[in-house]
XYZ file of C-alpha atoms in Angstrom:
482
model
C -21.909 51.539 31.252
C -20.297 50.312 34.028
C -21.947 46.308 35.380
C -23.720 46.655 38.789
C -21.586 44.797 40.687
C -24.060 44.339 43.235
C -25.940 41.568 42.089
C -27.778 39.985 45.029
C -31.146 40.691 45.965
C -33.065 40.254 49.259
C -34.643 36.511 48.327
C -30.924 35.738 47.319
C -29.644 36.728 50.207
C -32.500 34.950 52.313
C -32.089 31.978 50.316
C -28.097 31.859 51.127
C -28.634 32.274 54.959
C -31.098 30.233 54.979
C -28.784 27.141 53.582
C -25.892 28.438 55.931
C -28.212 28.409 58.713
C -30.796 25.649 59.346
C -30.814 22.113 58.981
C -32.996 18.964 60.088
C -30.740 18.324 63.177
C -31.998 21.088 64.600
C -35.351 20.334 64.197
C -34.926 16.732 65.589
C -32.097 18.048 68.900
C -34.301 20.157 69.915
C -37.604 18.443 69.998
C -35.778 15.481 71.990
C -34.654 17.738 74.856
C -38.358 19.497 75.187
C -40.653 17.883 73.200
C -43.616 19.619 71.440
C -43.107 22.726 74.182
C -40.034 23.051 71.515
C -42.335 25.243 69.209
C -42.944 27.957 71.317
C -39.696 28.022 72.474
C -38.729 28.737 68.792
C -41.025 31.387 68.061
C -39.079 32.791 71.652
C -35.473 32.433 70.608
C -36.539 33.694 66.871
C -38.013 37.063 67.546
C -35.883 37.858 71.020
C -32.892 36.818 69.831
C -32.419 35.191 65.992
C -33.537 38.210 64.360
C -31.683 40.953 66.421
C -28.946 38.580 65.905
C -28.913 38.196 61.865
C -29.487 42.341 61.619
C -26.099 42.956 63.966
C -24.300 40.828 61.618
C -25.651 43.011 58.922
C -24.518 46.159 60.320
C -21.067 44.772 61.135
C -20.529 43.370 57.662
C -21.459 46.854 56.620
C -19.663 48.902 58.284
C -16.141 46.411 57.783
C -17.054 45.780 53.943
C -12.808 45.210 53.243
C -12.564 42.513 56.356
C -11.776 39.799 55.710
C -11.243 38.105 58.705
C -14.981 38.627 59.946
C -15.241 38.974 63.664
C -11.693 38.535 64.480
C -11.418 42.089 62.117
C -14.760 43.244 63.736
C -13.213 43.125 67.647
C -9.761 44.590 66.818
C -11.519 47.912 64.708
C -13.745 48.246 67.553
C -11.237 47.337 70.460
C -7.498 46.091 70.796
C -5.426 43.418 69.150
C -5.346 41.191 71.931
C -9.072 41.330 71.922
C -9.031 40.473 68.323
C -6.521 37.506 68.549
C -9.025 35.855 71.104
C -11.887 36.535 68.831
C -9.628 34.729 66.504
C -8.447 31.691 68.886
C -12.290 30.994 70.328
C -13.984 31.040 66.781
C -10.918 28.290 65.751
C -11.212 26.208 69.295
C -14.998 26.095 69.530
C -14.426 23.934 66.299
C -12.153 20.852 68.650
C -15.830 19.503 69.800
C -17.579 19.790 66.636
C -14.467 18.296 64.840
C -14.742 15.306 67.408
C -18.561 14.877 66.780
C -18.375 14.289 62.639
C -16.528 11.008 62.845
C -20.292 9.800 64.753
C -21.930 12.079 62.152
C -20.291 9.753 59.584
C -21.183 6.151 61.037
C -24.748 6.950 61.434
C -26.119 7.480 58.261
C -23.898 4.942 56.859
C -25.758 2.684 59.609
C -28.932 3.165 57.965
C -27.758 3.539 54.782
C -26.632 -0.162 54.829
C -28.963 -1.878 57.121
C -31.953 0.335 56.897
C -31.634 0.893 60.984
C -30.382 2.311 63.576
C -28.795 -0.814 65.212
C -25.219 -0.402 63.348
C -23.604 1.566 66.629
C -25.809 0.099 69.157
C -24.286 -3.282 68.409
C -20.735 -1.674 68.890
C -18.745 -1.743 72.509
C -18.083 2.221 73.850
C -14.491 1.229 72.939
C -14.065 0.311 69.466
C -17.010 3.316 68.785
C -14.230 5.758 69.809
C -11.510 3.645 67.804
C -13.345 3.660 65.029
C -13.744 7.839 65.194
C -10.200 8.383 65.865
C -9.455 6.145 62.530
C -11.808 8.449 60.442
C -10.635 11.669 61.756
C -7.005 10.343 61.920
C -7.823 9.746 57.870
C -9.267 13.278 57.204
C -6.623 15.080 59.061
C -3.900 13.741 56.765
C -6.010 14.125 53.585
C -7.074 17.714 54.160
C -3.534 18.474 54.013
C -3.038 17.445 50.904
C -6.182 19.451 50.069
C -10.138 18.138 49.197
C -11.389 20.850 46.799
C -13.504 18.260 44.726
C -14.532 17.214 48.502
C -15.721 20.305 49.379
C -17.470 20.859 45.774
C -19.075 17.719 46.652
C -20.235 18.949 50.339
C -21.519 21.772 48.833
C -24.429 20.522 46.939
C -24.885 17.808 49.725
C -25.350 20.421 51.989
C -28.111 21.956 49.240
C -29.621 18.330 48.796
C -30.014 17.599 52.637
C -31.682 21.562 52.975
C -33.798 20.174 50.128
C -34.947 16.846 52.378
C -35.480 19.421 55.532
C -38.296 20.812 53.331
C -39.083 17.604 52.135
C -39.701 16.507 55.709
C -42.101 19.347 56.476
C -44.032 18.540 53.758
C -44.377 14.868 53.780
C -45.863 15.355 57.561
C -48.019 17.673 57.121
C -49.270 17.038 53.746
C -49.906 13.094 55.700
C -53.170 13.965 57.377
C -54.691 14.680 53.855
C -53.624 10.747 52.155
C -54.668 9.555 55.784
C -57.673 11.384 57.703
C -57.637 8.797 60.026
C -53.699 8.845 61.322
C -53.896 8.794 64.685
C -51.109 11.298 65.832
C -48.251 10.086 68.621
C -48.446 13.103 71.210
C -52.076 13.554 72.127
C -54.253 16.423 72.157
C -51.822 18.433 69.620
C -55.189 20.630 68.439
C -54.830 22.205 72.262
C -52.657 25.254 72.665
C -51.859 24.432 76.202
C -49.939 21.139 74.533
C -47.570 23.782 73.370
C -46.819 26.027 76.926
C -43.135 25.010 78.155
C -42.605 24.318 81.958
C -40.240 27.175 82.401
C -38.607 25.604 85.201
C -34.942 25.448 85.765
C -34.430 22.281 83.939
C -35.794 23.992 80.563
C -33.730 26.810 80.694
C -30.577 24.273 80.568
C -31.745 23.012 77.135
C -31.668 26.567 75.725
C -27.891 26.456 74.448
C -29.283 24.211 72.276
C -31.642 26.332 70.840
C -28.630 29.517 70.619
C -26.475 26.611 68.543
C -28.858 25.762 66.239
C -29.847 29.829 65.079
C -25.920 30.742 65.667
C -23.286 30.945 63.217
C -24.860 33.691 60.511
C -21.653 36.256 60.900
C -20.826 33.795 57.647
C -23.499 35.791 55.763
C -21.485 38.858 56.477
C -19.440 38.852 53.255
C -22.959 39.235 51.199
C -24.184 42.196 53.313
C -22.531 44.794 50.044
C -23.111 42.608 47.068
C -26.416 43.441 47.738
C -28.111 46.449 45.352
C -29.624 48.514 48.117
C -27.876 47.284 51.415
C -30.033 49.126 53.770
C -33.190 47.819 52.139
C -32.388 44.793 50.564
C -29.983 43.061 53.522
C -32.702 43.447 56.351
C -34.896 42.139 54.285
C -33.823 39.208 52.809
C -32.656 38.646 56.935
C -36.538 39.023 58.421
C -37.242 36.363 55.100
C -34.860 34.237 56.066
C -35.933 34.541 59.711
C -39.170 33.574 59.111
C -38.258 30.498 56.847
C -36.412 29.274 59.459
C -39.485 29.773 62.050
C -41.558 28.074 59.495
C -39.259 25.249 59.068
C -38.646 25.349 62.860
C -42.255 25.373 64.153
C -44.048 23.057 61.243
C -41.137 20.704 61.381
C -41.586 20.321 65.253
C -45.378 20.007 64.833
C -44.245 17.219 62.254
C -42.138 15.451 64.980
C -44.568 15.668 67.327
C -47.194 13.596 65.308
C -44.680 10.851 64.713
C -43.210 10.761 68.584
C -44.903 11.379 71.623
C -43.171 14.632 72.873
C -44.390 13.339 76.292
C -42.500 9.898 75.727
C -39.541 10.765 73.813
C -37.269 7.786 73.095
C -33.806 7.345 74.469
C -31.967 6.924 70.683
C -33.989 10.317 69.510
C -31.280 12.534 68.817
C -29.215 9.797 67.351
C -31.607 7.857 64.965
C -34.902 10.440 64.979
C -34.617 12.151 61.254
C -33.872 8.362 60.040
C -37.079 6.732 61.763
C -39.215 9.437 61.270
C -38.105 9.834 56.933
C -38.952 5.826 57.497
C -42.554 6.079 58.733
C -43.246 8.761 56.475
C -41.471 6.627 53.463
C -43.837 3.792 54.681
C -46.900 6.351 54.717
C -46.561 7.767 51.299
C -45.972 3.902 49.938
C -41.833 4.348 48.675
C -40.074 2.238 51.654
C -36.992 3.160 52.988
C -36.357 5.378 50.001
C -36.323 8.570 51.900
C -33.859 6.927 54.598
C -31.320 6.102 52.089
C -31.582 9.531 50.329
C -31.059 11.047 53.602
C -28.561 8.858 55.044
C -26.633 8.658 51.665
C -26.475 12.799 51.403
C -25.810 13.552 55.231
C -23.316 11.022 55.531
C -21.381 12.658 52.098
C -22.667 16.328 53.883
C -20.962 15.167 57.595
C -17.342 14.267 55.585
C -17.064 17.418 53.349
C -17.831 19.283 56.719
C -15.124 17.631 58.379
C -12.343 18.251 56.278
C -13.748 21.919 55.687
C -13.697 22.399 59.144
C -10.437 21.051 60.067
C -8.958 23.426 57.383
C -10.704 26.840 57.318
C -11.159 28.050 60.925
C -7.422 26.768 61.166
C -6.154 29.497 57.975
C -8.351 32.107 59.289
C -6.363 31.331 63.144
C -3.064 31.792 61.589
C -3.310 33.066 57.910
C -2.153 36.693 59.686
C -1.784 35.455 62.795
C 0.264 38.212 64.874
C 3.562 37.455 66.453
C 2.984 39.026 69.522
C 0.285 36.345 70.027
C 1.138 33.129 68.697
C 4.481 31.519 68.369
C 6.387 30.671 65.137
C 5.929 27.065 65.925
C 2.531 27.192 65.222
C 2.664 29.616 62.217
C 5.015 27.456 60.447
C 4.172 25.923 57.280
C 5.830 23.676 54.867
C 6.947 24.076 51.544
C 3.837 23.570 50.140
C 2.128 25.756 52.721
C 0.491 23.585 54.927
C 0.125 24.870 58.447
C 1.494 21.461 59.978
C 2.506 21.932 63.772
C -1.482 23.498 63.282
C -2.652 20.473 62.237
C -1.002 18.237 64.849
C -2.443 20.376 67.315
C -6.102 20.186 66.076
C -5.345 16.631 65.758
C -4.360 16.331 69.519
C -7.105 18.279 71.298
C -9.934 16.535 68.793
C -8.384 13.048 69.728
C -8.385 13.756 73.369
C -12.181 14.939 72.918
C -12.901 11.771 71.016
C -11.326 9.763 73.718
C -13.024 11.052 76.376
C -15.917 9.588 76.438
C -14.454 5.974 77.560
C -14.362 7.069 81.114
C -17.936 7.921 81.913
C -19.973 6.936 79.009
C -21.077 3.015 77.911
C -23.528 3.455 75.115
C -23.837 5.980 71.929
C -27.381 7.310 72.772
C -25.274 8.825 75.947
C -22.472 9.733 73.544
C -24.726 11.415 70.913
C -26.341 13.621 73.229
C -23.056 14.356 75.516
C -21.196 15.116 72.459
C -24.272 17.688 71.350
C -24.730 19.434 74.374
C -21.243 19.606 74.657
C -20.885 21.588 71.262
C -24.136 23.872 72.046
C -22.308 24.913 75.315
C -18.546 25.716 73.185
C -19.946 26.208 69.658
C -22.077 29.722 71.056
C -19.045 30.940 72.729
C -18.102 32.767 69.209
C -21.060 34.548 68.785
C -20.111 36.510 72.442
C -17.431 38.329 70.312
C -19.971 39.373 67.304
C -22.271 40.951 70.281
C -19.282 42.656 71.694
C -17.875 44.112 68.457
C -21.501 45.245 68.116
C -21.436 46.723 71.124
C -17.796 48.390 70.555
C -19.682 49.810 67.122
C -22.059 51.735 69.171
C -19.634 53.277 71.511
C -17.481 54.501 68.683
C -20.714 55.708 66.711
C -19.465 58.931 64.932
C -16.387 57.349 63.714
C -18.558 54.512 62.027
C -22.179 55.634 61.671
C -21.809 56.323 57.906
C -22.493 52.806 56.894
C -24.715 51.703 54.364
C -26.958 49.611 56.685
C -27.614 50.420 60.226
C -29.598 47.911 62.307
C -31.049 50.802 64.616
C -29.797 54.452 64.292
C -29.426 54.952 67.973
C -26.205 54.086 69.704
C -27.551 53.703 73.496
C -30.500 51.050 71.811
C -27.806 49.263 69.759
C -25.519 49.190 72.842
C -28.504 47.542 75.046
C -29.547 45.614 72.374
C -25.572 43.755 71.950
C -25.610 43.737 75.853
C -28.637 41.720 75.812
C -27.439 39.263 73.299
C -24.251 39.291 74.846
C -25.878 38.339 78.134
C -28.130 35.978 76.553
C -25.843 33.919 74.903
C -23.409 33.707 78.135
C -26.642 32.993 80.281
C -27.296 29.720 77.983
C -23.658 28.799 77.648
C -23.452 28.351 81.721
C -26.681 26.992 81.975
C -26.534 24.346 79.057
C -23.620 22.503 81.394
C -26.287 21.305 83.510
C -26.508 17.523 82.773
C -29.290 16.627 80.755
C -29.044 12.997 82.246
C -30.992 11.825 85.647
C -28.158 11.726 88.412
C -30.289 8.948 90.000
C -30.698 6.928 87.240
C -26.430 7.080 86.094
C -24.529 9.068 88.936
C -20.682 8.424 87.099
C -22.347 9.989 83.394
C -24.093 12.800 85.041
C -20.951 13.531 86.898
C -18.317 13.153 83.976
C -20.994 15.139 82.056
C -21.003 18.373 84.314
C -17.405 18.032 84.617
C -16.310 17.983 81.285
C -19.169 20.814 80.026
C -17.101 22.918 82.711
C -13.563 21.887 82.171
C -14.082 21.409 77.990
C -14.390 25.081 77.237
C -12.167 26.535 80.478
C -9.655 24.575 78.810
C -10.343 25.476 75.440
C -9.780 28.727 75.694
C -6.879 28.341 78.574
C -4.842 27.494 75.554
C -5.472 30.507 74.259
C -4.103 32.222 77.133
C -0.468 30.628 77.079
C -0.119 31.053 73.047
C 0.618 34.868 73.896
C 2.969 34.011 76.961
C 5.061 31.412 74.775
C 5.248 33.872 71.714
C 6.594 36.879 73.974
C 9.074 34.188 75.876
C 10.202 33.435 72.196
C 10.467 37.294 71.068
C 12.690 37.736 74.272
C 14.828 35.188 72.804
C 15.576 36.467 69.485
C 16.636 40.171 71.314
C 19.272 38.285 73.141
């Protein structure tokens, strides 16, 4: 008897999303831009957006079981070549901010890991911050070309460990009012629904990129979608699971921040030291110290590296690995003997250094660097997803070549059409909105203004790049006819 080679069942498949999906950050980004209002805004972006989300991937990863490209695949079935080469350049340029952010995402936790604070950075002048960064990328850069699969082993069960201490942290709060009836709880009147209601005035719907970039990114559970026994049953399901583990995680781990900081007095180093002070208090609570901070700081800071050198690497192979030469020149598609894509590296290396750099002209302090540098990678970072939302909408135009998959979010084209379109929409709305400042203008005019100008000009330029790559290739094509 032949094995069942589809081995995965829906709490598998949950279980794997889940891990590629969610994370403490996003619990702790989120609550400092709106506070306790955060946890209705989650249940919002869950069931109007995450969920319709997660079951397009499904149906794309369905219907394209052999692709092995993912979206860049996706866009040229559905569309052209030239749509699926800038599928392929966004989803490997969106990566230049978060590439620039990790070097941070590396001296924090070490920070705390060594001091048991968050004073390490905050002791540092702007300046040698951002030489410091360029040093540890600089060293990454160089090393992933010579190739970090232990590294990346390594990362791997960090990444496992620090999901494990994002449960932890939902537990430790709310399991606290039952060693301590009397804890008095930082944002008042939390047993009050109204404590909940955003504002939905124009300044919250510029913090809801954030939201998009921290439930973005599952077209990586595509590959899964047929190793599953019974895709049409099993893949949806183990989706609406995972779906509601992250709301769970989402909503109780708000709730959790919200009785350790007053969501109506959030402090200024939130989003830089928050997960640290609050696994601190709650270390202090339950009698252990700073044991939790050094777990935590110890496995994100091991988590932060193996993500950098993954992500220098991987969206780079899947830019180039079949890269077409109408679209990109030989320059960039060369490799050396070994097979490392080297004029590809230099270029990552360039536009992450100039993002790194940046920051020098308009920003003095790393609380004001955290938070630019996260805004500025929930405005780029969501810019991928457009193309899964497109692809999905392509799908549904070309239904009767394609409608015999084995998993079909909704059976009718014109609803699967409006529902891509309002994804689609959704995710561009946020993008544009989320390069609103998130700074007072009155209280620093020259950050507020280098922050709206660089939200703008970051991702025009960004993807500008991608425009020329074609022009230069054909020049070069014209060349070897003569």
């Amino acid at each position: 008897m032949k094995k069942d080679q589809h081995q995965l069942n829906w709490l598998m498949v949950s279980l794997i999303a889940f891990n590629m999906v969610w994370g403490l950050g996003n619990v702790v980004n989120n609550y400092s831009q709106q506070g306790i209002s955060v946890v209705v805004s989650w249940v919002l972006i869950l069931a109007l957006y995450f969920i319709p989300y997660s079951l397009i991937v499904g149906q794309l990863g369905s219907t394209f079981k052999e692709s092995g490209s993912g979206v860049s695949d996706w866009v040229e079935k559905t569309s052209t070549k030239r749509l699926a080469y800038f599928a392929a350049w966004t989803y490997w340029v969106v990566h230049i901010p978060y590439l620039a952010q990790k070097p941070q995402g590396i001296l924090i936790p070490l920070g705390w890991a060594l001091q048991g604070n968050g004073q390490f950075l905050k002791q540092i002048d702007i300046h040698w911050i951002v030489i410091l960064c360029l040093l540890i990328f600089g060293l990454f850069l160089y090393l992933s070309t010579k190739g970090l699969t232990t590294l990346k082993v390594i990362g791997s069960l960090a990444g496992s460990a620090m999901l494990i201490m994002s449960l932890l942290f939902v537990l430790l709060a709310v399991g606290l009012p039952f060693i301590k009836p009397d804890i008095q709880f930082a944002t008042p009147h939390m047993d009050q629904l109204s404590t909940y209601i955003p504002n939905f005035d124009f300044s919250y719907f510029t913090t809801i990129s954030l939201l998009v970039f921290a439930v973005g990114g599952c077209e990586k559970i595509s590959p899964y979608v047929n190793q599953t026994r019974n895709p049409a049953k099993e893949f949806p399901k183990g989706m609406i699971v995972m779906a509601i583990m992250v709301g769970l995680s989402a909503i109780l781990g708000s709730v959790a921040m919200g009785m350790l900081f007053d969501g109506n007095n959030i402090p200024e180093d939130l989003m830089r030291n928050g997960a640290y002070q609050a696994f601190q208090m709650l270390g202090n609570s339950w009698g252990v110290g700073n044991l939790f901070v050094v777990i935590y700081a110890l496995t994100n800071m091991v988590g932060q590296i193996a993500a950098l050198a993954f992500s220098i690497d991987a969206p780079l192979q899947i830019l180039l690995n079949n890269a077409d030469e109408d679209y990109i020149p030989s320059w960039l598609r060369k490799r050396t003997e070994k097979g490392v894509l080297i004029n590809g590296y230099l270029l990552t290396g360039v536009l992450v250094s100039l993002i790194i750099i940046l920051p020098i002209f308009g920003i003095q302090e790393i609380d004001g660097l955290v938070k630019w540098m996260t805004n500025l990678n929930s405005i780029v970072m969501p810019m991928r997803y457009l193309w899964v939302f497109l692809a999905y909408m392509m799908l549904n135009r070309a239904w009767k070549t394609y409608k015999n998959a084995e998993y079909k979010f909704v059976n009718n084209p014109k609803l699967g059409f409006i529902i891509g379109t309002w994804c689609f929409l959704f995710t561009a709305f946020a993008c544009i909105l989320g390069m609103v400042p998130k700074i007072s203008y009155a209280e620093n005019p020259t950050a507020w203004q280098f922050s709206l100008l660089t939200n703008i000009l970051t991702p025009i330029i960004l993807i500008g790049l991608g425009v020329i790559l074609p022009v230069l290739a054909k020049k070069e094509q014209k060349k070897q006819i003569k």
